[in-house]
PDB file of C-alpha atoms in Angstrom:
ATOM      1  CA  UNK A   1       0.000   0.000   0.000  1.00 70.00           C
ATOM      2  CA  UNK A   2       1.271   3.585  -0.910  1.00 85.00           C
ATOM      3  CA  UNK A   3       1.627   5.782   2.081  1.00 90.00           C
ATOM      4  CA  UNK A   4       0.823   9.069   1.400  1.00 92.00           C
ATOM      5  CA  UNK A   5       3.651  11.652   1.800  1.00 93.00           C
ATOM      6  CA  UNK A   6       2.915  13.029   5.243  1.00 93.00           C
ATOM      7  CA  UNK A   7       2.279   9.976   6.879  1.00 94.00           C
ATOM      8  CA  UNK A   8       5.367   8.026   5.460  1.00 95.00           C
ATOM      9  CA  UNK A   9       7.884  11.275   6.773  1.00 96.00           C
ATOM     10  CA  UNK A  10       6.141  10.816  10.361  1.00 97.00           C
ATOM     11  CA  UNK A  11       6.385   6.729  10.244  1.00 97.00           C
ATOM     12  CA  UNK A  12      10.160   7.812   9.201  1.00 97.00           C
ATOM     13  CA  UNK A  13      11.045  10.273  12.005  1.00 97.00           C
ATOM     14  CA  UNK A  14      10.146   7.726  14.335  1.00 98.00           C
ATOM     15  CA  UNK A  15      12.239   4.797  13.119  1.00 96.00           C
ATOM     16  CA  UNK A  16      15.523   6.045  15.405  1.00 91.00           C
ATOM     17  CA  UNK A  17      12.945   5.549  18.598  1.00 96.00           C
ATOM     18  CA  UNK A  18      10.014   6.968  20.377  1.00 97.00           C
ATOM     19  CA  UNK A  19       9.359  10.751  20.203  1.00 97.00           C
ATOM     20  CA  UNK A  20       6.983  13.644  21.058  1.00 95.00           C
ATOM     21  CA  UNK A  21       4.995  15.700  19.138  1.00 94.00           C
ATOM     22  CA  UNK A  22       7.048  18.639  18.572  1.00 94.00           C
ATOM     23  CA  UNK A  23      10.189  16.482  18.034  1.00 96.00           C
ATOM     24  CA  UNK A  24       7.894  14.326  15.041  1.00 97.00           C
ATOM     25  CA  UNK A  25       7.452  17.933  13.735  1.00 97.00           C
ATOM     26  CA  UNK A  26      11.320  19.163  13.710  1.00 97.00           C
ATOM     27  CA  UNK A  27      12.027  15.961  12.351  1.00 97.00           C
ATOM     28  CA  UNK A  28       9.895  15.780   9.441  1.00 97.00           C
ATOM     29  CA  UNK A  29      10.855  19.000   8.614  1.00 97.00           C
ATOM     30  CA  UNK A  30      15.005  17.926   8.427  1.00 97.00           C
ATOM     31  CA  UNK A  31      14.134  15.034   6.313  1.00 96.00           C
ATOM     32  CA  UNK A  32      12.376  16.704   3.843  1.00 96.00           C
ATOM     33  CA  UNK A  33      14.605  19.317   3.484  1.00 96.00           C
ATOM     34  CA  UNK A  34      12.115  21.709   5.078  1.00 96.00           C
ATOM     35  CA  UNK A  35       9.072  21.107   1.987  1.00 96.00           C
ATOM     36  CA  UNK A  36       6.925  19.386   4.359  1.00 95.00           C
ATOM     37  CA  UNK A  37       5.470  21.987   7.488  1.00 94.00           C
ATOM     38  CA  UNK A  38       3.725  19.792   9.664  1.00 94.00           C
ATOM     39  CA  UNK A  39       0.830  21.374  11.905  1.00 94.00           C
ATOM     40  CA  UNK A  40       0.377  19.954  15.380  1.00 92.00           C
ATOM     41  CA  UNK A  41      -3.243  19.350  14.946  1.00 91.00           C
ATOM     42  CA  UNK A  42      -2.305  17.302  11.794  1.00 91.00           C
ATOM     43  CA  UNK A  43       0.075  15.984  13.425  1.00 94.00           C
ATOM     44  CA  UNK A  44      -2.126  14.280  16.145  1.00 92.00           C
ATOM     45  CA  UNK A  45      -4.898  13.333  14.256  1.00 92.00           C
ATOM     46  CA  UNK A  46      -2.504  11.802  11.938  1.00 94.00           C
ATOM     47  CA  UNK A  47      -0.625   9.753  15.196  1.00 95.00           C
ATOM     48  CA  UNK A  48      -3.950   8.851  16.052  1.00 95.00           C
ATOM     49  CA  UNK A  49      -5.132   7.258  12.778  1.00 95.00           C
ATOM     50  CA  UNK A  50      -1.324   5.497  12.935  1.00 97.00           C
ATOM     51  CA  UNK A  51      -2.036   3.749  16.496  1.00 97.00           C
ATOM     52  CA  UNK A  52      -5.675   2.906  15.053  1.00 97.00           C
ATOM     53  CA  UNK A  53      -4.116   1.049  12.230  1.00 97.00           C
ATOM     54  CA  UNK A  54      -1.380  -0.400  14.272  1.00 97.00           C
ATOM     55  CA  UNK A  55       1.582   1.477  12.830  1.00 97.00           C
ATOM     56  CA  UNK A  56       2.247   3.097  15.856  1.00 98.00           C
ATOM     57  CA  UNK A  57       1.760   3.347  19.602  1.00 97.00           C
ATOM     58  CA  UNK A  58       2.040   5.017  22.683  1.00 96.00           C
ATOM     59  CA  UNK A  59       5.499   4.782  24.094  1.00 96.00           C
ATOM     60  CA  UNK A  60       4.812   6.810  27.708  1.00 95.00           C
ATOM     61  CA  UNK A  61       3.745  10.031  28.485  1.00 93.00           C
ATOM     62  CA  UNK A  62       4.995  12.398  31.050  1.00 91.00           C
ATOM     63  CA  UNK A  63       4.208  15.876  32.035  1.00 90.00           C
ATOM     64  CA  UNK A  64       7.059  18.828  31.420  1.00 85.00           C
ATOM     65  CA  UNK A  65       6.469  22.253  32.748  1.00 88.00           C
ATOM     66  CA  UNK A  66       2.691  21.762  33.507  1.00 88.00           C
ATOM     67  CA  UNK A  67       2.008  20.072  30.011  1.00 87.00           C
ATOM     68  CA  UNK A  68       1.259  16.495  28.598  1.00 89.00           C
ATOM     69  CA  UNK A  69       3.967  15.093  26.452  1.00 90.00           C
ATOM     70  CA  UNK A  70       3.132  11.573  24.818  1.00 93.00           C
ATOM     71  CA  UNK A  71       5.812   9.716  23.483  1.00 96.00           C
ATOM     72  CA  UNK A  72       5.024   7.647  20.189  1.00 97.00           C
ATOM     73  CA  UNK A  73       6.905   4.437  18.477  1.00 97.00           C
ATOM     74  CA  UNK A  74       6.604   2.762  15.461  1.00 97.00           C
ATOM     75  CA  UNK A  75       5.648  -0.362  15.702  1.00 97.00           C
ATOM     76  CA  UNK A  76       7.118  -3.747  13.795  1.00 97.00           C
ATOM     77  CA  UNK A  77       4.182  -3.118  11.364  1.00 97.00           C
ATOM     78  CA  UNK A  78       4.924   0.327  11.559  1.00 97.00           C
ATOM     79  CA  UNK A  79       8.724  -0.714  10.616  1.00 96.00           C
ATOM     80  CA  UNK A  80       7.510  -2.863   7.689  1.00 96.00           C
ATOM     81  CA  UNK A  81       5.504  -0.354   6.252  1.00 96.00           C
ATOM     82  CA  UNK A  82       8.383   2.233   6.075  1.00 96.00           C
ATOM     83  CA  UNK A  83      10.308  -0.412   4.172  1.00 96.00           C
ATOM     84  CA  UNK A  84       7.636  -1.675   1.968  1.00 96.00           C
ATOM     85  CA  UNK A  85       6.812   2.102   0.605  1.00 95.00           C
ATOM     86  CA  UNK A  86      10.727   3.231   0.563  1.00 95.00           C
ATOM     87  CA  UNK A  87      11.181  -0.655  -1.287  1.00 95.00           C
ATOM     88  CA  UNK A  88       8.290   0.746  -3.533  1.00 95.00           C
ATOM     89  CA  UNK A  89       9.791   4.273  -4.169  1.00 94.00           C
ATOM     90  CA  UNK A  90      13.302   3.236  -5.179  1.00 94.00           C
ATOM     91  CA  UNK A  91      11.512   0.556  -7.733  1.00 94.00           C
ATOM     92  CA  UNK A  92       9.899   3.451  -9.283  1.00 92.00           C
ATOM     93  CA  UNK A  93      12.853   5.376  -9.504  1.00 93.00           C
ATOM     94  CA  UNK A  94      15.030   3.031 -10.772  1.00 93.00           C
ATOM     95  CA  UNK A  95      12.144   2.714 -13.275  1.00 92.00           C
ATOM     96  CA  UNK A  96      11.777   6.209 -14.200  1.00 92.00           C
ATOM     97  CA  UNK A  97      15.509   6.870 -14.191  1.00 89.00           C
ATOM     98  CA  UNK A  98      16.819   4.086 -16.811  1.00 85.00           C
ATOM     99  CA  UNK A  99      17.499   5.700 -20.275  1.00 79.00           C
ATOM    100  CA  UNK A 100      14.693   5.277 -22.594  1.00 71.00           C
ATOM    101  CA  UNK A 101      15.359   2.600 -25.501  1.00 65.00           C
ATOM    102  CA  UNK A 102      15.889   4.704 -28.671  1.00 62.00           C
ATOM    103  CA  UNK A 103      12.698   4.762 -30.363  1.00 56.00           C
ATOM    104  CA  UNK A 104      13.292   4.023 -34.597  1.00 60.00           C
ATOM    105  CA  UNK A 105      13.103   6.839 -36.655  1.00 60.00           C
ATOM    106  CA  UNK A 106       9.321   7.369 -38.331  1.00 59.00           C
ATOM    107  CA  UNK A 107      10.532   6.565 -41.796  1.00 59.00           C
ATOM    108  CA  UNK A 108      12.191   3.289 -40.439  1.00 57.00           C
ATOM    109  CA  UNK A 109       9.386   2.528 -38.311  1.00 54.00           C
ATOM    110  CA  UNK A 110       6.938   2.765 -40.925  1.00 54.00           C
ATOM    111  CA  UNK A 111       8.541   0.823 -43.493  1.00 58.00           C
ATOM    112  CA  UNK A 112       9.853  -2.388 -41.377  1.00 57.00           C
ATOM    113  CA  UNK A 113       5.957  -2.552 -40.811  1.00 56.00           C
ATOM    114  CA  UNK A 114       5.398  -2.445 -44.199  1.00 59.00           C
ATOM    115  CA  UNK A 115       3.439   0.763 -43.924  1.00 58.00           C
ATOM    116  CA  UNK A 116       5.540   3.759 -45.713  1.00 55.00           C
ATOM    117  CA  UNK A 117       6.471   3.718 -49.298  1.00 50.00           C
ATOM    118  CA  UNK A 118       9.952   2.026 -50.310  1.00 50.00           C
ATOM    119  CA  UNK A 119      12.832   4.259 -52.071  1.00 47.00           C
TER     120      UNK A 119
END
């Protein structure tokens, strides 16, 4: 299954362990280069659709300075589906990125399938 972009940079940030919120945010941010801004409330709602489906899960939570910080981890299905889609990626890269085979000229074309007039 394709992961769409936002959720396969979060699944990513978490690979190196169990993080918070704001550090899923920083780190999506350095791996793509800055192009993708998560918002917190995406964020969460997106973390919560993850654990739903198994990808992720609660790691702890603790409070700093007054406030709630839940930790998240990627789960071994979690794991497996950042492989499967990076597996997919580079397929369709590799793909994409092989020179094209150099298509006969019209002329040619036309006349080794008998189509075109002979000289």
């Amino acid at each position: 299954m394709a992961l769409r972009e936002p959720t396969l940079y979060t699944l990513a940030a978490l690979r190196d362990g169990p993080m918070h919120g704001y550090a899923v945010i920083t780190k999506v941010r350095e791996l793509s280069g800055g192009r993708l801004e998560l918002t917190a409330g995406t964020l969460y709602g997106a973390l919560d659709r993850l654990v739903d489906q198994s990808l992720v899960e609660i790691d702890r939570e603790e409070v700093v300075e007054g406030r709630r910080r839940r930790y998240h981890r990627l789960t071994d299905a979690g794991h497996a589906a950042v492989a499967e889609d990076l597996a997919r990626l580079r397929a369709t890269v590799d793909a994409l990125d092989r020179p094209a085979a150099k298509a006969p000229s019209t002329r040619a074309g036309m006349a080794d399938a008998g189509l075109g007039a002979t000289a």
